[in-house]
Each structure stands twice: as structure tokens, then as C-alpha cells.
């Protein structure tokens, strides 16, 4: 069995801490966290309470030097500088989306990374979702004809994201289209084919706040797609559906469902709520991270896929 990959983590907010815990608790056969860094004293205090957590080093450079693969969960503006430093040091890179705050920077980064055959991937967890695998199995008997995507939130940012509201709530880097709708656009790209935006409209509040509603029409491999998103239209922290042909769907991240003859939606027998499925998904992602680092085939989102999603997202937000 291969030796676990030495994993470094930069950025210990919600996502960084979540992946760290998954690595320690569920994926020890795939990765070993060896170093972390975050400039926040509060982050250092939290990490010190996690059993088995690696040391908080003094800089990003120190983490890169200590690891074989760098996971980047810092805010978007830091993604490319950190990724390029890690790639230059011969490390593999696992990065949160979006790739950058600027599309031109993202395009240039992807071109450089591809030209150098960098080992790099983006954390779209649906690449390792058992619910998505179930949808793919059901889809084998369907000819895709239409897709409807809906995302809705009681508030934005969601309740558990309030500590990051300083940027998630702002138009420049945040918003639910970048943070949430992008996952469903990635799923659509993987399942149906290349994305093309046909038209879109977006609503913003006064000032510099992030969007409050979007509507878009797209094509994915020639299949018509509708996308709707809104804030304040559900009592749930987060509600979403990805519905193909009105016949099969992914609901609330983790429930694979199909429409029965009685007109009711029926869950897959092994369906789980997201909080219970998430450890399984992250374990799968980390196994793929280790494979990527070893130079093996993997199913993680490529930089090119992430760039294509970001281009659609930014076009919607600019509508």
C-alpha cells in the first residue's frame, strides 16, 4: 500500500479545518497532515485543540517546504500566489474555488500550470459524492433533455459562514453564485458536457453587497439548462436541487432521488443527510489527492474544468 501523502494546509477557516479533521479521522491511509498555517491567532487556538493536529508553522513558505501536497483554503485572492509557489517547489496542489478574483489571472495561471504539467486540482467535492455516483448510474438509462438547477438560502452568508462574512457577503469575491451555484455547474459540466451561457439576469442590493437573486439559461453539451438562485426565499439555511428530465435529482447536496410512478420522489436506499455523507465524500477526495500527488489518474476537478465554471459564474454575475 502506498505511503500516505504528506499534506500541508494553508487557511484554517471552515473549509481548512473541515478537511484537516477529515484527514485525521477518516483518511489516514491516504494522507498525513504534516503542517498548517493561518495568520489568525484564533485559528491557531482552534487547531491546538484538535487531537493529532500537526504544528502551526510560522509561514506559508514553511508549510510548502514540509509537505508533498498543499491544500489551499485561503481567501481567493491568495490562491494563485500560493499555488504557484507550491508548484515551483515541486509540490502538488489542491485548491479551493474560485481560482482567482480575476478571470484574466485565472486563465493565465491555468495556461502556465498546464504547460508545466503541474499536478493540480480543485476541490469540487461532488467529484467523490456517492449520491452523484448514484445519479450517474440512474442517468445511464436516460437521454438528457432538460436540466433545472435551483439554489436558495434563508440568509447569505449562511449561518455557519458568518465568521467569513467580511468577504463572502461582498460583491468583489463572495456571493452564493461563486460559493454554491459553482458546485452545481461543475456537476453539470461533468455529467452533460461543456457549458455555454445563453442569457442571465442578476439582482444586487445597494452598495457593494453580493447578489440576492440570479436567473440564467445555459446549454450543457447541447442540453438546455435553467439556473435560479435566491436569498430569503426559504427557511432553510441552504436548499438546492439539480433535476434532470424532471425524473432524477440531487437534493440538498446528498439525497439522490427519482420520481416514482406515483408522482412522489423516492430516495436512494443508502441516502444520507449531508452532515453524515460529508466525511465519506472528503475521504474519497483525499484518496484522489494522494493519487494525484503520486502522478496517477484521479477524478478530481481539473484546473480547466474549474476555469470553465468560473467563466460561466462571472458571466452570470456581470449580466
Short mmCIF file of C-alpha atoms in Angstrom, two decimals:
data_model
loop_
_atom_site.label_atom_id
_atom_site.label_comp_id
_atom_site.label_asym_id
_atom_site.label_seq_id
_atom_site.Cartn_x
_atom_site.Cartn_y
_atom_site.Cartn_z
CA UNK A 1 0.00 0.00 0.00
CA UNK A 2 1.41 3.44 -0.91
CA UNK A 3 2.82 5.63 1.85
CA UNK A 4 0.32 8.35 2.84
CA UNK A 5 0.89 11.70 1.17
CA UNK A 6 2.30 14.46 3.37
CA UNK A 7 -0.38 17.14 3.35
CA UNK A 8 0.12 20.81 4.17
CA UNK A 9 -2.81 23.17 4.72
CA UNK A 10 -2.87 26.94 4.34
CA UNK A 11 -6.05 28.62 5.55
CA UNK A 12 -7.83 27.23 8.60
CA UNK A 13 -11.29 28.66 8.32
CA UNK A 14 -14.29 26.39 7.93
CA UNK A 15 -13.03 24.53 4.85
CA UNK A 16 -9.44 24.16 6.02
CA UNK A 17 -10.44 22.85 9.42
CA UNK A 18 -13.05 20.54 7.87
CA UNK A 19 -10.50 18.94 5.54
CA UNK A 20 -7.94 18.69 8.34
CA UNK A 21 -10.39 16.81 10.54
CA UNK A 22 -11.33 14.52 7.65
CA UNK A 23 -7.65 13.77 7.02
CA UNK A 24 -7.06 12.93 10.67
CA UNK A 25 -10.24 10.99 11.35
CA UNK A 26 -11.18 9.28 8.08
CA UNK A 27 -8.32 9.26 5.56
CA UNK A 28 -5.16 8.27 7.41
CA UNK A 29 -4.42 5.62 4.79
CA UNK A 30 -4.30 8.33 2.09
CA UNK A 31 -2.80 11.45 3.66
CA UNK A 32 -0.89 12.56 6.74
CA UNK A 33 -1.27 16.24 7.70
CA UNK A 34 2.24 17.46 8.49
CA UNK A 35 1.97 21.26 8.70
CA UNK A 36 -0.58 24.06 8.73
CA UNK A 37 -0.53 27.84 8.68
CA UNK A 38 -3.05 30.63 9.10
CA UNK A 39 -2.26 34.22 10.10
CA UNK A 40 -5.19 34.30 12.54
CA UNK A 41 -4.41 33.74 16.24
CA UNK A 42 -7.96 32.41 16.64
CA UNK A 43 -7.25 29.73 14.04
CA UNK A 44 -4.09 28.71 15.89
CA UNK A 45 -6.06 28.40 19.12
CA UNK A 46 -8.73 26.22 17.48
CA UNK A 47 -6.24 23.91 15.81
CA UNK A 48 -4.36 23.38 19.06
CA UNK A 49 -7.45 21.67 20.48
CA UNK A 50 -7.73 19.08 17.68
CA UNK A 51 -6.20 15.72 18.69
CA UNK A 52 -3.37 14.75 16.39
CA UNK A 53 -3.27 18.09 14.55
CA UNK A 54 0.11 19.00 13.04
CA UNK A 55 2.04 22.04 14.22
CA UNK A 56 1.10 25.55 13.22
CA UNK A 57 4.19 26.76 11.37
CA UNK A 58 5.35 30.35 11.06
CA UNK A 59 4.71 30.94 7.35
CA UNK A 60 3.18 29.66 4.15
CA UNK A 61 6.67 29.00 2.85
CA UNK A 62 7.40 26.71 5.78
CA UNK A 63 4.27 24.66 5.09
CA UNK A 64 5.19 24.30 1.41
CA UNK A 65 8.67 23.12 2.36
CA UNK A 66 7.25 20.48 4.74
CA UNK A 67 4.60 18.90 2.53
CA UNK A 68 4.19 16.88 -0.66
CA UNK A 69 0.77 18.31 -1.46
CA UNK A 70 -0.51 21.75 -0.49
CA UNK A 71 -4.21 22.30 0.20
CA UNK A 72 -5.11 25.97 -0.21
CA UNK A 73 -8.19 27.12 1.70
CA UNK A 74 -7.24 30.79 1.99
CA UNK A 75 -9.46 33.56 0.54
CA UNK A 76 -9.50 33.65 -3.30
CA UNK A 77 -7.00 36.48 -3.76
CA UNK A 78 -4.27 34.27 -2.27
CA UNK A 79 -4.98 31.16 -4.35
CA UNK A 80 -2.71 31.74 -7.34
CA UNK A 81 0.36 33.09 -5.46
CA UNK A 82 0.27 30.14 -3.06
CA UNK A 83 -0.40 27.59 -5.80
CA UNK A 84 2.43 28.85 -7.97
CA UNK A 85 4.86 28.86 -5.06
CA UNK A 86 3.95 25.25 -4.29
CA UNK A 87 4.18 24.16 -7.93
CA UNK A 88 7.57 25.85 -8.27
CA UNK A 89 8.73 23.85 -5.24
CA UNK A 90 7.65 20.59 -6.91
CA UNK A 91 4.54 20.09 -4.79
CA UNK A 92 1.10 19.06 -5.94
CA UNK A 93 -1.74 21.49 -5.27
CA UNK A 94 -5.33 21.03 -4.13
CA UNK A 95 -7.09 24.37 -4.23
CA UNK A 96 -10.45 25.81 -3.29
CA UNK A 97 -12.55 27.58 -5.88
CA UNK A 98 -12.68 30.10 -7.43
CA UNK A 99 -9.20 30.00 -8.87
CA UNK A 100 -8.75 33.76 -8.55
CA UNK A 101 -10.58 37.06 -8.18
CA UNK A 102 -9.68 37.95 -11.76
CA UNK A 103 -10.63 35.85 -14.78
CA UNK A 104 -7.58 37.00 -16.71
CA UNK A 105 -5.34 35.92 -13.83
CA UNK A 106 -7.15 32.58 -13.63
CA UNK A 107 -6.76 31.95 -17.36
CA UNK A 108 -3.06 32.79 -17.28
CA UNK A 109 -2.50 30.58 -14.24
CA UNK A 110 -4.23 27.60 -15.82
CA UNK A 111 -2.24 28.03 -19.03
CA UNK A 112 1.05 28.10 -17.11
CA UNK A 113 0.08 25.12 -14.96
CA UNK A 114 -0.98 23.05 -17.96
CA UNK A 115 2.17 23.94 -19.88
CA UNK A 116 4.31 22.71 -16.98
CA UNK A 117 2.17 19.56 -16.42
CA UNK A 118 1.61 20.66 -12.84
CA UNK A 119 -0.16 18.25 -10.53
CA UNK A 120 -3.08 20.43 -9.52
CA UNK A 121 -6.79 20.03 -8.89
CA UNK A 122 -9.73 21.94 -7.42
CA UNK A 123 -11.93 20.93 -4.51
CA UNK A 124 -15.35 20.30 -6.01
CA UNK A 125 -16.48 17.53 -3.62
CA UNK A 126 -19.17 16.25 -5.97
CA UNK A 127 -16.34 14.52 -7.82
CA UNK A 128 -16.34 11.98 -4.96
CA UNK A 129 -20.00 12.02 -3.92
CA UNK A 130 -21.79 8.66 -3.56
CA UNK A 131 -25.06 10.46 -4.32
CA UNK A 132 -23.65 11.74 -7.60
CA UNK A 133 -22.43 8.23 -8.42
CA UNK A 134 -26.00 7.01 -7.89
CA UNK A 135 -27.37 9.72 -10.19
CA UNK A 136 -24.84 8.73 -12.85
CA UNK A 137 -25.99 5.11 -12.62
CA UNK A 138 -29.65 6.13 -12.99
CA UNK A 139 -28.77 8.50 -15.84
CA UNK A 140 -27.37 5.60 -17.87
CA UNK A 141 -30.92 4.77 -18.97
CA UNK A 142 -31.92 8.34 -19.80
CA UNK A 143 -31.39 10.60 -22.78
CA UNK A 144 -30.77 14.04 -21.23
CA UNK A 145 -33.40 16.50 -22.42
CA UNK A 146 -33.51 19.23 -19.77
CA UNK A 147 -31.88 20.21 -16.51
CA UNK A 148 -33.14 22.56 -13.79
CA UNK A 149 -30.87 23.84 -11.01
CA UNK A 150 -32.20 25.79 -8.04
CA UNK A 151 -30.33 27.12 -5.01
CA UNK A 152 -31.93 29.06 -2.17
CA UNK A 153 -30.83 30.44 1.18
CA UNK A 154 -32.52 31.90 4.24
CA UNK A 155 -29.66 34.41 4.51
CA UNK A 156 -26.32 34.98 2.83
CA UNK A 157 -23.76 34.13 4.03
CA UNK A 158 -25.23 31.03 5.61
CA UNK A 159 -25.35 30.89 9.39
CA UNK A 160 -22.19 28.81 9.73
CA UNK A 161 -20.24 31.16 7.43
CA UNK A 162 -20.73 34.39 9.37
CA UNK A 163 -17.11 34.47 10.53
CA UNK A 164 -16.13 34.93 6.85
CA UNK A 165 -18.84 37.49 6.05
CA UNK A 166 -16.22 40.21 5.56
CA UNK A 167 -15.61 38.81 2.07
CA UNK A 168 -18.36 36.23 1.45
CA UNK A 169 -21.05 38.91 1.72
CA UNK A 170 -19.30 41.25 -0.70
CA UNK A 171 -19.68 41.53 -4.45
CA UNK A 172 -15.96 41.50 -5.21
CA UNK A 173 -15.15 37.96 -4.00
CA UNK A 174 -18.23 36.47 -2.36
CA UNK A 175 -21.83 35.63 -3.14
CA UNK A 176 -23.74 32.37 -3.48
CA UNK A 177 -23.16 32.03 -7.23
CA UNK A 178 -19.43 31.64 -6.70
CA UNK A 179 -19.70 29.68 -3.47
CA UNK A 180 -22.63 27.34 -4.11
CA UNK A 181 -24.00 27.50 -7.66
CA UNK A 182 -20.49 26.78 -8.93
CA UNK A 183 -20.69 23.26 -7.45
CA UNK A 184 -23.81 22.50 -9.46
CA UNK A 185 -22.29 23.98 -12.59
CA UNK A 186 -19.31 21.67 -12.11
CA UNK A 187 -21.68 18.72 -11.68
CA UNK A 188 -23.48 19.76 -14.87
CA UNK A 189 -20.22 20.03 -16.79
CA UNK A 190 -19.14 16.58 -15.63
CA UNK A 191 -22.47 14.92 -16.35
CA UNK A 192 -23.61 16.63 -19.55
CA UNK A 193 -20.71 18.39 -21.26
CA UNK A 194 -19.30 21.87 -21.97
CA UNK A 195 -21.24 24.85 -20.65
CA UNK A 196 -22.44 27.82 -22.67
CA UNK A 197 -24.28 30.77 -21.11
CA UNK A 198 -27.21 31.94 -23.24
CA UNK A 199 -28.61 34.72 -21.08
CA UNK A 200 -28.80 35.77 -17.44
CA UNK A 201 -30.00 38.42 -15.05
CA UNK A 202 -28.84 39.21 -11.56
CA UNK A 203 -30.11 41.36 -8.68
CA UNK A 204 -27.81 43.21 -6.29
CA UNK A 205 -28.58 45.22 -3.17
CA UNK A 206 -27.40 48.84 -2.87
CA UNK A 207 -23.72 49.25 -2.11
CA UNK A 208 -21.14 46.50 -2.50
CA UNK A 209 -23.18 43.55 -1.28
CA UNK A 210 -23.25 40.20 -3.06
CA UNK A 211 -26.11 39.16 -5.33
CA UNK A 212 -29.55 38.37 -3.90
CA UNK A 213 -31.03 36.61 -6.96
CA UNK A 214 -29.95 35.15 -10.29
CA UNK A 215 -31.67 33.56 -13.27
CA UNK A 216 -29.81 32.04 -16.21
CA UNK A 217 -30.32 29.89 -19.28
CA UNK A 218 -27.43 27.70 -20.37
CA UNK A 219 -26.56 24.82 -22.62
CA UNK A 220 -24.54 21.85 -21.37
CA UNK A 221 -23.44 19.53 -24.14
CA UNK A 222 -26.47 20.73 -26.10
CA UNK A 223 -28.91 20.10 -23.22
CA UNK A 224 -30.96 23.15 -22.13
CA UNK A 225 -30.30 24.18 -18.52
CA UNK A 226 -32.08 26.65 -16.26
CA UNK A 227 -30.43 28.04 -13.14
CA UNK A 228 -32.18 30.01 -10.40
CA UNK A 229 -30.82 31.26 -7.12
CA UNK A 230 -32.19 33.49 -4.38
CA UNK A 231 -31.73 34.69 -0.82
CA UNK A 232 -34.61 34.96 1.64
CA UNK A 233 -36.88 32.54 -0.23
CA UNK A 234 -36.52 29.53 2.07
CA UNK A 235 -36.46 28.96 5.80
CA UNK A 236 -33.60 26.51 5.34
CA UNK A 237 -30.03 27.59 5.79
CA UNK A 238 -29.38 26.06 2.39
CA UNK A 239 -31.74 24.33 -0.06
CA UNK A 240 -30.84 23.10 -3.54
CA UNK A 241 -31.97 20.77 -6.30
CA UNK A 242 -30.37 19.51 -9.53
CA UNK A 243 -33.13 17.87 -11.56
CA UNK A 244 -32.57 16.03 -14.86
CA UNK A 245 -35.52 15.41 -17.19
CA UNK A 246 -37.84 16.00 -14.25
CA UNK A 247 -37.07 12.37 -13.38
CA UNK A 248 -33.93 12.14 -11.22
CA UNK A 249 -32.44 14.70 -8.91
CA UNK A 250 -29.86 15.58 -6.31
CA UNK A 251 -31.49 17.38 -3.38
CA UNK A 252 -29.79 19.29 -0.58
CA UNK A 253 -26.31 18.15 -1.62
CA UNK A 254 -26.61 14.47 -0.70
CA UNK A 255 -30.02 12.95 -1.46
CA UNK A 256 -30.18 11.09 -4.78
CA UNK A 257 -33.88 10.77 -5.67
CA UNK A 258 -36.00 9.65 -8.59
CA UNK A 259 -39.62 10.20 -9.46
CA UNK A 260 -41.82 7.18 -8.90
CA UNK A 261 -44.88 6.05 -10.83
CA UNK A 262 -46.99 7.56 -8.05
CA UNK A 263 -45.54 11.01 -8.71
CA UNK A 264 -43.55 11.08 -5.45
CA UNK A 265 -39.79 11.45 -5.11
CA UNK A 266 -38.09 8.37 -3.64
CA UNK A 267 -34.61 8.46 -2.11
CA UNK A 268 -31.87 6.00 -2.95
CA UNK A 269 -31.81 3.21 -0.33
CA UNK A 270 -28.45 4.37 1.05
CA UNK A 271 -29.24 8.10 1.03
CA UNK A 272 -27.79 10.13 3.91
CA UNK A 273 -28.11 13.74 5.03
CA UNK A 274 -25.19 15.92 4.05
CA UNK A 275 -23.63 16.08 7.52
CA UNK A 276 -23.35 12.27 7.52
CA UNK A 277 -22.28 11.91 3.90
CA UNK A 278 -19.65 14.67 4.04
CA UNK A 279 -16.99 12.53 5.79
CA UNK A 280 -17.40 9.85 3.11
CA UNK A 281 -17.06 12.45 0.37
CA UNK A 282 -13.97 14.07 1.88
CA UNK A 283 -12.37 10.66 2.44
CA UNK A 284 -12.89 9.99 -1.26
CA UNK A 285 -11.47 13.38 -2.21
CA UNK A 286 -8.36 12.82 -0.10
CA UNK A 287 -7.79 9.40 -1.66
CA UNK A 288 -7.85 11.14 -5.03
CA UNK A 289 -5.48 13.85 -3.75
CA UNK A 290 -2.98 11.14 -2.85
CA UNK A 291 -3.36 9.55 -6.29
CA UNK A 292 -2.82 12.91 -8.00
CA UNK A 293 0.29 13.57 -5.92
CA UNK A 294 1.71 10.20 -6.97
CA UNK A 295 1.10 11.15 -10.60
CA UNK A 296 -1.72 8.64 -11.03
CA UNK A 297 -5.10 9.06 -12.70
CA UNK A 298 -7.72 10.72 -10.49
CA UNK A 299 -11.28 12.04 -10.70
CA UNK A 300 -10.72 15.42 -9.01
CA UNK A 301 -11.84 18.55 -10.82
CA UNK A 302 -9.13 19.75 -13.17
CA UNK A 303 -7.94 23.34 -13.34
CA UNK A 304 -9.51 23.57 -16.80
CA UNK A 305 -12.91 22.42 -15.52
CA UNK A 306 -12.72 24.90 -12.65
CA UNK A 307 -11.81 27.70 -15.06
CA UNK A 308 -14.76 26.88 -17.31
CA UNK A 309 -17.08 27.01 -14.30
CA UNK A 310 -15.57 30.30 -13.14
CA UNK A 311 -16.04 31.84 -16.59
CA UNK A 312 -19.75 30.97 -16.51
CA UNK A 313 -20.14 32.24 -12.95
CA UNK A 314 -18.51 35.57 -13.70
CA UNK A 315 -20.55 35.99 -16.87
CA UNK A 316 -23.74 35.47 -14.87
CA UNK A 317 -22.65 37.99 -12.23
CA UNK A 318 -21.78 40.53 -14.91
CA UNK A 319 -25.17 40.24 -16.62
#
